[in-house]
mmCIF file of C-alpha atoms in Angstrom:
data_model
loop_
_atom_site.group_PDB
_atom_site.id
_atom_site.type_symbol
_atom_site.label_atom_id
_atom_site.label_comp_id
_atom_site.label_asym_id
_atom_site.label_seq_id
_atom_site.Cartn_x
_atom_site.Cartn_y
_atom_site.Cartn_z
ATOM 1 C CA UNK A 108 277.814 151.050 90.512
ATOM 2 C CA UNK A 109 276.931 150.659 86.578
ATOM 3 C CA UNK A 110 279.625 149.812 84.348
ATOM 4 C CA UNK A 111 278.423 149.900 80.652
ATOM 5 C CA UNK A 112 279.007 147.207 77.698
ATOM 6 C CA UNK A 113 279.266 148.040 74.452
ATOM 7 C CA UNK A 114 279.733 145.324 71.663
ATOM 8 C CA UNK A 115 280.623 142.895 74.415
ATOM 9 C CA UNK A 116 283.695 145.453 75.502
ATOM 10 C CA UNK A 117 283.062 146.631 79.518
ATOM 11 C CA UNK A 118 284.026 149.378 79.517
ATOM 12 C CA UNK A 119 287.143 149.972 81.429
ATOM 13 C CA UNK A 120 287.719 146.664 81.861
ATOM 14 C CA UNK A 121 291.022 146.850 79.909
ATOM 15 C CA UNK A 122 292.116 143.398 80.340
ATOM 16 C CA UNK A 123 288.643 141.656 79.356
ATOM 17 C CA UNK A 124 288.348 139.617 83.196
ATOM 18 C CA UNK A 125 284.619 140.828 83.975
ATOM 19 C CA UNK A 126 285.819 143.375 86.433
ATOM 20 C CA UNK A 127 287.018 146.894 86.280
ATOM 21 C CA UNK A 128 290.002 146.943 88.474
ATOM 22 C CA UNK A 129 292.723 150.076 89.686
ATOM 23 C CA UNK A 130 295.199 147.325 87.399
ATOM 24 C CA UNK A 131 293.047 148.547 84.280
ATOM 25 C CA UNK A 132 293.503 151.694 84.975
ATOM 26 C CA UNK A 133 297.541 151.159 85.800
ATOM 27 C CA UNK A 134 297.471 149.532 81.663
ATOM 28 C CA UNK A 135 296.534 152.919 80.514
ATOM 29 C CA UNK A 136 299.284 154.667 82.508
ATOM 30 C CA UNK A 137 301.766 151.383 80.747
ATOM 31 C CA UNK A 138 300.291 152.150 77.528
ATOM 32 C CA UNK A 139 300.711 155.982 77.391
ATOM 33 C CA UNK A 140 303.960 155.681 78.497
ATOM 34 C CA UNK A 141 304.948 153.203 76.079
ATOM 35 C CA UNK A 142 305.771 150.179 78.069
ATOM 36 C CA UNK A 143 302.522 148.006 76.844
ATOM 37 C CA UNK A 144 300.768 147.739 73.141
ATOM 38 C CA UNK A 145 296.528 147.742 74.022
ATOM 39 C CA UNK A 146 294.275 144.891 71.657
ATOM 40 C CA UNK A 147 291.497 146.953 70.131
ATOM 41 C CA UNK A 148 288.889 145.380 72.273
ATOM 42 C CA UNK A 149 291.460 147.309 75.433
ATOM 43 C CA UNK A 150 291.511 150.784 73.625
ATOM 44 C CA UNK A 151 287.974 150.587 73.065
ATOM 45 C CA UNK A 152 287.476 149.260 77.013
ATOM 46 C CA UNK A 153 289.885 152.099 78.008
ATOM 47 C CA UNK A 154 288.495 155.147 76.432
ATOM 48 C CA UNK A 155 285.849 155.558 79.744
ATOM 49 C CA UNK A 156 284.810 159.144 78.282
ATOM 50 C CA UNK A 157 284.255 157.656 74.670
ATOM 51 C CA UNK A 158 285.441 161.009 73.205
ATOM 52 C CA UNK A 159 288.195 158.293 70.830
ATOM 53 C CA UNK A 160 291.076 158.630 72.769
ATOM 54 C CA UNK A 161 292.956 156.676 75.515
ATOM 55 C CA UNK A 162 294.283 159.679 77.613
ATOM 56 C CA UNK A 163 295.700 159.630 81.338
ATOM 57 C CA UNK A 164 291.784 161.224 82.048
ATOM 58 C CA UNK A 165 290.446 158.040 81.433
ATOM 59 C CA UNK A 166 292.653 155.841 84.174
ATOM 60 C CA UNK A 167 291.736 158.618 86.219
ATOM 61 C CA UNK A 168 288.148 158.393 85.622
ATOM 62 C CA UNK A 169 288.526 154.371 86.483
ATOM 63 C CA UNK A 170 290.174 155.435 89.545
ATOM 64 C CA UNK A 171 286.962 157.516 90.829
ATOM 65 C CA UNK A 172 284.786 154.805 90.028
ATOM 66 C CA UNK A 173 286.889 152.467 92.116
ATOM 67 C CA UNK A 174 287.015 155.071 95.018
ATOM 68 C CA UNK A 175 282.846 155.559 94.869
ATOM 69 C CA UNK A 176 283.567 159.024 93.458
ATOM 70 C CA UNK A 177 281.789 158.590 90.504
ATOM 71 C CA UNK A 178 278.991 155.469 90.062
ATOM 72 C CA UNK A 179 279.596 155.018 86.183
ATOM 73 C CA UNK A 180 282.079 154.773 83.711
#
């Protein structure tokens, strides 16, 4: 599995502990739906396609990486 750093930001490692984890991917569910504010260092970390937005396809994308599905974010 490769996860990628950029700037010190792993990406989808939403809340910054050195592991990407199904809770970073249950942050961008919280944060879409309003019930959690993301640092800029956790909407950088959460946008896993890097196309500048945190959608839904991004936790999902976390979610196949954590399954094997896919072996990058």
């Amino acid at each position: 599995c490769k996860v990628i750093v950029s700037n010190n930001i792993v990406i989808g490692d939403l809340d910054a502990n050195g592991v990407v984890t199904l809770t970073d991917a249950l942050m961008i569910f919280k944060y879409k739906t309003n019930e959690i504010t993301l640092s800029n260092s956790a909407l950088k970390a959460a946008d896993t396609d890097k196309n500048g937005k945190v959608e839904l396809a991004d936790a999902l994308r976390i979610f196949k990486y954590k399954s094997g599905e896919i072996d990058s974010l």
